Amino acid sequence: QVQLVESGGGLVQAGGSLRLSCAASGRTLASYAMAWFRQPPGKEREFVAAISWSGSGRYYADIVKGRFTISRDNAKNTMWLQMNSLKPEDTAVYYCAASTVVPVASTEDLYDYWGQGTQVTVSS
């Protein structure tokens, strides 16, 4: 069993930056693919970014490419999402997730463990 806890969310103006973190406890993340998803108000949860077990493979939703960067440090059992040039449409609850069944994936059904989410609000 692994527990994931997100932090770093908050309120920022458009064009600003935030760094989200996901800390794992209970078990090491060394063999887990990791990802970030988000759920805007009134909308379905959507894929944001994913990173492979080794950290060498990184994948992003088209809407965040060039603005967001995903990274991980398995020794620290931590994953981050650096978000730059934030837009109002980035407003959402952001969730971190971990998977033991695939090296990396953008489909939420393939992820076994989820954090409780952290709110990101971007004002105009």
Coordinates of N, CA and C in Angstrom, one line a residue, residues 10-123:
G10 N -2.6 26.7 -4.8 CA -2.9 28.0 -4.3 C -3.6 28.9 -5.3
L11 N -3.6 30.2 -5.0 CA -4.2 31.2 -5.9 C -3.1 32.0 -6.6
V12 N -3.1 32.1 -7.9 CA -2.1 32.9 -8.6 C -2.8 33.7 -9.7
Q13 N -2.1 34.7 -10.2 CA -2.6 35.5 -11.3 C -2.2 34.8 -12.6
A14 N -2.9 35.1 -13.7 CA -2.5 34.6 -15.0 C -1.1 35.0 -15.3
G15 N -0.3 34.1 -15.9 CA 1.1 34.3 -16.2 C 2.0 33.9 -15.1
G16 N 1.5 33.6 -13.9 CA 2.3 33.2 -12.8 C 2.7 31.8 -12.8
S17 N 3.4 31.3 -11.7 CA 3.9 30.0 -11.7 C 3.6 29.4 -10.3
L18 N 3.5 28.0 -10.3 CA 3.3 27.2 -9.1 C 4.1 25.9 -9.3
R19 N 4.6 25.4 -8.2 CA 5.2 24.1 -8.2 C 4.4 23.2 -7.3
L20 N 3.8 22.1 -7.8 CA 3.1 21.1 -7.0 C 4.1 20.0 -6.7
S21 N 3.9 19.4 -5.5 CA 4.7 18.3 -5.1 C 3.8 17.1 -4.7
C22 N 4.3 15.9 -4.9 CA 3.5 14.7 -4.5 C 4.5 13.8 -3.7
A23 N 4.2 13.7 -2.4 CA 5.1 12.9 -1.5 C 4.4 11.6 -1.2
A24 N 5.2 10.5 -1.4 CA 4.7 9.2 -1.1 C 5.3 8.6 0.2
S25 N 4.4 7.8 0.8 CA 4.8 7.1 2.0 C 4.3 5.7 2.0
G26 N 4.9 4.9 2.9 CA 4.5 3.5 2.9 C 5.3 2.5 2.1
R27 N 5.6 2.9 0.9 CA 6.4 2.1 0.0 C 7.1 3.0 -1.0
T28 N 8.3 2.5 -1.5 CA 9.1 3.3 -2.4 C 8.4 3.4 -3.7
L29 N 8.7 4.6 -4.4 CA 8.1 4.8 -5.8 C 9.0 4.4 -6.9
A30 N 10.1 3.7 -6.6 CA 11.1 3.3 -7.5 C 10.6 2.6 -8.7
S31 N 9.6 1.7 -8.5 CA 9.1 0.9 -9.6 C 7.7 1.4 -10.1
Y32 N 7.3 2.6 -9.8 CA 6.0 3.1 -10.1 C 6.1 4.1 -11.2
A33 N 5.2 4.0 -12.2 CA 5.0 5.1 -13.1 C 4.2 6.2 -12.4
M34 N 4.4 7.4 -12.7 CA 3.7 8.5 -11.9 C 3.1 9.5 -12.9
A35 N 2.0 10.1 -12.5 CA 1.3 11.0 -13.4 C 0.6 12.1 -12.6
W36 N 0.2 13.2 -13.3 CA -0.6 14.2 -12.7 C -1.9 14.3 -13.6
F37 N -3.0 14.4 -12.9 CA -4.3 14.6 -13.6 C -5.0 15.8 -12.9
R38 N -5.9 16.4 -13.6 CA -6.7 17.5 -13.0 C -8.1 17.5 -13.3
Q39 N -8.9 18.1 -12.5 CA -10.4 18.1 -12.7 C -10.8 19.6 -12.5
P40 N -11.1 20.3 -13.7 CA -11.6 21.6 -13.6 C -13.1 21.6 -13.1
P41 N -13.5 22.7 -12.5 CA -14.9 22.8 -12.0 C -15.9 22.4 -13.1
G42 N -16.8 21.5 -12.7 CA -17.9 21.1 -13.6 C -17.4 20.2 -14.8
K43 N -16.2 19.8 -14.8 CA -15.7 19.0 -16.0 C -15.1 17.7 -15.5
E44 N -14.8 16.8 -16.4 CA -14.3 15.5 -16.1 C -12.8 15.6 -15.8
R45 N -12.3 14.6 -15.1 CA -10.9 14.6 -14.8 C -10.1 14.4 -16.1
E46 N -9.0 15.0 -16.3 CA -8.2 15.0 -17.5 C -6.7 14.8 -17.2
F47 N -6.0 14.2 -18.2 CA -4.6 13.9 -18.1 C -3.8 15.2 -18.2
V48 N -2.7 15.3 -17.4 CA -1.9 16.5 -17.5 C -0.5 16.1 -17.9
A49 N 0.2 15.2 -17.2 CA 1.5 14.8 -17.5 C 1.8 13.4 -16.8
A50 N 2.8 12.7 -17.4 CA 3.2 11.4 -16.8 C 4.7 11.3 -17.0
I51 N 5.3 10.4 -16.1 CA 6.7 10.2 -16.1 C 7.0 8.7 -15.8
S52 N 7.9 8.1 -16.5 CA 8.2 6.7 -16.4 C 8.9 6.3 -15.1
W53 N 9.0 5.0 -14.9 CA 9.7 4.5 -13.7 C 11.1 5.1 -13.5
S54 N 11.8 5.2 -14.6 CA 13.2 5.7 -14.5 C 13.3 7.2 -14.5
G55 N 12.2 7.9 -15.0 CA 12.2 9.3 -15.2 C 12.7 9.8 -16.5
S56 N 13.1 8.8 -17.4 CA 13.6 9.2 -18.7 C 12.5 9.5 -19.7
G57 N 11.3 9.0 -19.5 CA 10.2 9.2 -20.4 C 9.2 10.2 -19.7
R58 N 8.9 11.3 -20.5 CA 8.0 12.3 -20.0 C 7.0 12.6 -21.1
Y59 N 5.7 12.7 -20.7 CA 4.6 12.9 -21.6 C 3.7 14.0 -21.1
Y60 N 3.2 14.8 -22.0 CA 2.3 15.9 -21.6 C 1.1 16.0 -22.5
A61 N 0.0 16.5 -21.9 CA -1.1 16.8 -22.6 C -0.8 18.1 -23.5
D62 N -1.3 18.1 -24.7 CA -1.0 19.2 -25.6 C -1.2 20.6 -25.0
I63 N -2.2 20.7 -24.2 CA -2.6 22.0 -23.7 C -1.6 22.6 -22.7
V64 N -0.7 21.7 -22.2 CA 0.3 22.2 -21.2 C 1.7 22.1 -21.7
K65 N 1.9 21.5 -22.9 CA 3.3 21.4 -23.4 C 3.9 22.8 -23.5
G66 N 5.2 22.8 -23.1 CA 6.0 24.0 -23.1 C 5.8 24.9 -21.9
R67 N 4.8 24.6 -21.1 CA 4.5 25.4 -19.9 C 4.7 24.6 -18.6
F68 N 4.4 23.3 -18.6 CA 4.5 22.4 -17.5 C 5.7 21.5 -17.6
T69 N 6.3 21.1 -16.5 CA 7.4 20.2 -16.5 C 7.2 19.2 -15.3
I70 N 7.2 17.9 -15.6 CA 7.1 16.9 -14.6 C 8.5 16.3 -14.3
S71 N 8.7 16.0 -13.0 CA 10.0 15.4 -12.6 C 9.8 14.5 -11.4
R72 N 10.8 13.7 -11.1 CA 10.7 12.8 -9.9 C 12.1 12.5 -9.3
D73 N 12.1 12.2 -8.1 CA 13.3 11.8 -7.4 C 12.9 10.5 -6.6
N74 N 13.2 9.4 -7.1 CA 12.8 8.1 -6.4 C 13.5 8.0 -5.0
A75 N 14.7 8.5 -4.9 CA 15.3 8.4 -3.6 C 14.6 9.2 -2.5
K76 N 13.9 10.2 -2.9 CA 13.1 11.0 -2.0 C 11.6 10.7 -2.0
N77 N 11.2 9.7 -2.8 CA 9.8 9.3 -3.0 C 8.9 10.6 -3.2
T78 N 9.4 11.4 -4.2 CA 8.7 12.6 -4.4 C 8.6 12.9 -5.9
M79 N 7.5 13.5 -6.4 CA 7.3 13.9 -7.7 C 6.8 15.4 -7.7
W80 N 7.2 16.1 -8.8 CA 6.8 17.5 -8.8 C 6.2 17.8 -10.2
L81 N 5.4 18.9 -10.2 CA 4.9 19.5 -11.4 C 5.1 21.0 -11.4
Q82 N 6.1 21.4 -12.2 CA 6.4 22.9 -12.3 C 5.4 23.4 -13.4
M83 N 4.6 24.4 -13.0 CA 3.7 25.0 -13.8 C 4.0 26.5 -14.1
N84 N 4.3 26.9 -15.3 CA 4.6 28.2 -15.7 C 3.6 28.8 -16.6
S85 N 3.6 30.1 -16.8 CA 2.6 30.8 -17.7 C 1.2 30.3 -17.5
L86 N 0.8 30.2 -16.3 CA -0.5 29.7 -15.9 C -1.7 30.5 -16.5
K87 N -2.7 29.8 -16.9 CA -3.9 30.5 -17.6 C -5.1 30.2 -16.7
P88 N -6.1 31.0 -16.8 CA -7.4 30.7 -16.0 C -7.9 29.3 -16.3
E89 N -7.8 28.8 -17.5 CA -8.3 27.5 -17.8 C -7.5 26.4 -17.1
D90 N -6.4 26.7 -16.5 CA -5.6 25.7 -15.7 C -6.2 25.5 -14.3
T91 N -7.2 26.3 -14.0 CA -7.9 26.2 -12.7 C -8.5 24.8 -12.5
A92 N -8.1 24.1 -11.5 CA -8.6 22.7 -11.3 C -8.1 22.2 -10.0
V93 N -8.6 21.0 -9.6 CA -8.0 20.3 -8.5 C -7.0 19.3 -9.2
Y94 N -5.8 19.4 -8.7 CA -4.7 18.5 -9.3 C -4.5 17.3 -8.4
Y95 N -4.4 16.2 -9.1 CA -4.2 14.9 -8.4 C -2.9 14.2 -8.9
C96 N -2.1 13.7 -8.0 CA -1.0 12.8 -8.4 C -1.5 11.4 -8.3
A97 N -0.9 10.5 -9.1 CA -1.3 9.1 -9.2 C 0.0 8.2 -9.5
A98 N -0.1 7.0 -9.1 CA 1.0 6.0 -9.3 C 0.4 4.7 -9.9
S99 N 1.2 4.1 -10.7 CA 0.8 2.8 -11.3 C 1.9 1.8 -11.2
T100 N 1.5 0.5 -10.9 CA 2.4 -0.6 -10.9 C 2.3 -1.5 -12.1
V101 N 1.3 -1.2 -13.0 CA 1.0 -2.2 -14.1 C 1.5 -1.7 -15.4
V102 N 1.9 -0.5 -15.6 CA 2.4 0.0 -16.8 C 3.6 1.0 -16.5
P103 N 4.6 1.0 -17.5 CA 5.7 2.0 -17.2 C 5.3 3.4 -17.2
V104 N 4.3 3.8 -18.1 CA 3.8 5.1 -18.1 C 2.5 5.1 -18.9
A105 N 1.5 5.9 -18.5 CA 0.2 5.9 -19.1 C -0.5 7.2 -18.9
S106 N -1.4 7.5 -19.8 CA -2.2 8.7 -19.7 C -3.7 8.4 -19.4
T107 N -4.0 7.2 -19.2 CA -5.4 6.8 -18.9 C -5.5 6.5 -17.4
E108 N -6.4 7.2 -16.8 CA -6.5 7.2 -15.3 C -6.9 5.8 -14.8
D109 N -7.6 4.9 -15.6 CA -7.9 3.6 -15.1 C -6.7 2.7 -14.9
L110 N -5.6 3.1 -15.4 CA -4.3 2.3 -15.3 C -3.5 2.7 -14.0
Y111 N -4.0 3.6 -13.3 CA -3.3 4.1 -12.1 C -4.0 3.5 -10.8
D112 N -3.2 3.0 -9.9 CA -3.7 2.2 -8.8 C -3.9 3.1 -7.5
Y113 N -3.1 4.1 -7.4 CA -3.0 4.9 -6.2 C -3.2 6.4 -6.5
W114 N -4.0 7.1 -5.7 CA -4.3 8.5 -5.9 C -4.1 9.3 -4.7
G115 N -3.7 10.5 -4.8 CA -3.7 11.5 -3.7 C -5.1 12.1 -3.6
Q116 N -5.2 13.0 -2.6 CA -6.5 13.6 -2.3 C -6.7 14.9 -3.1
G117 N -5.7 15.4 -3.8 CA -5.9 16.5 -4.6 C -5.5 17.8 -3.9
T118 N -5.0 18.8 -4.8 CA -4.7 20.1 -4.3 C -5.3 21.1 -5.3
Q119 N -5.9 22.2 -4.7 CA -6.6 23.2 -5.5 C -5.6 24.2 -6.1
V120 N -5.7 24.4 -7.4 CA -5.0 25.5 -8.1 C -6.0 26.4 -8.8
T121 N -5.9 27.7 -8.4 CA -6.9 28.7 -9.0 C -6.1 29.8 -9.6
V122 N -6.4 30.0 -10.9 CA -5.7 31.1 -11.7 C -6.6 32.2 -12.0
S123 N -6.4 33.4 -11.6 CA -7.3 34.5 -11.8 C -6.8 35.3 -13.0

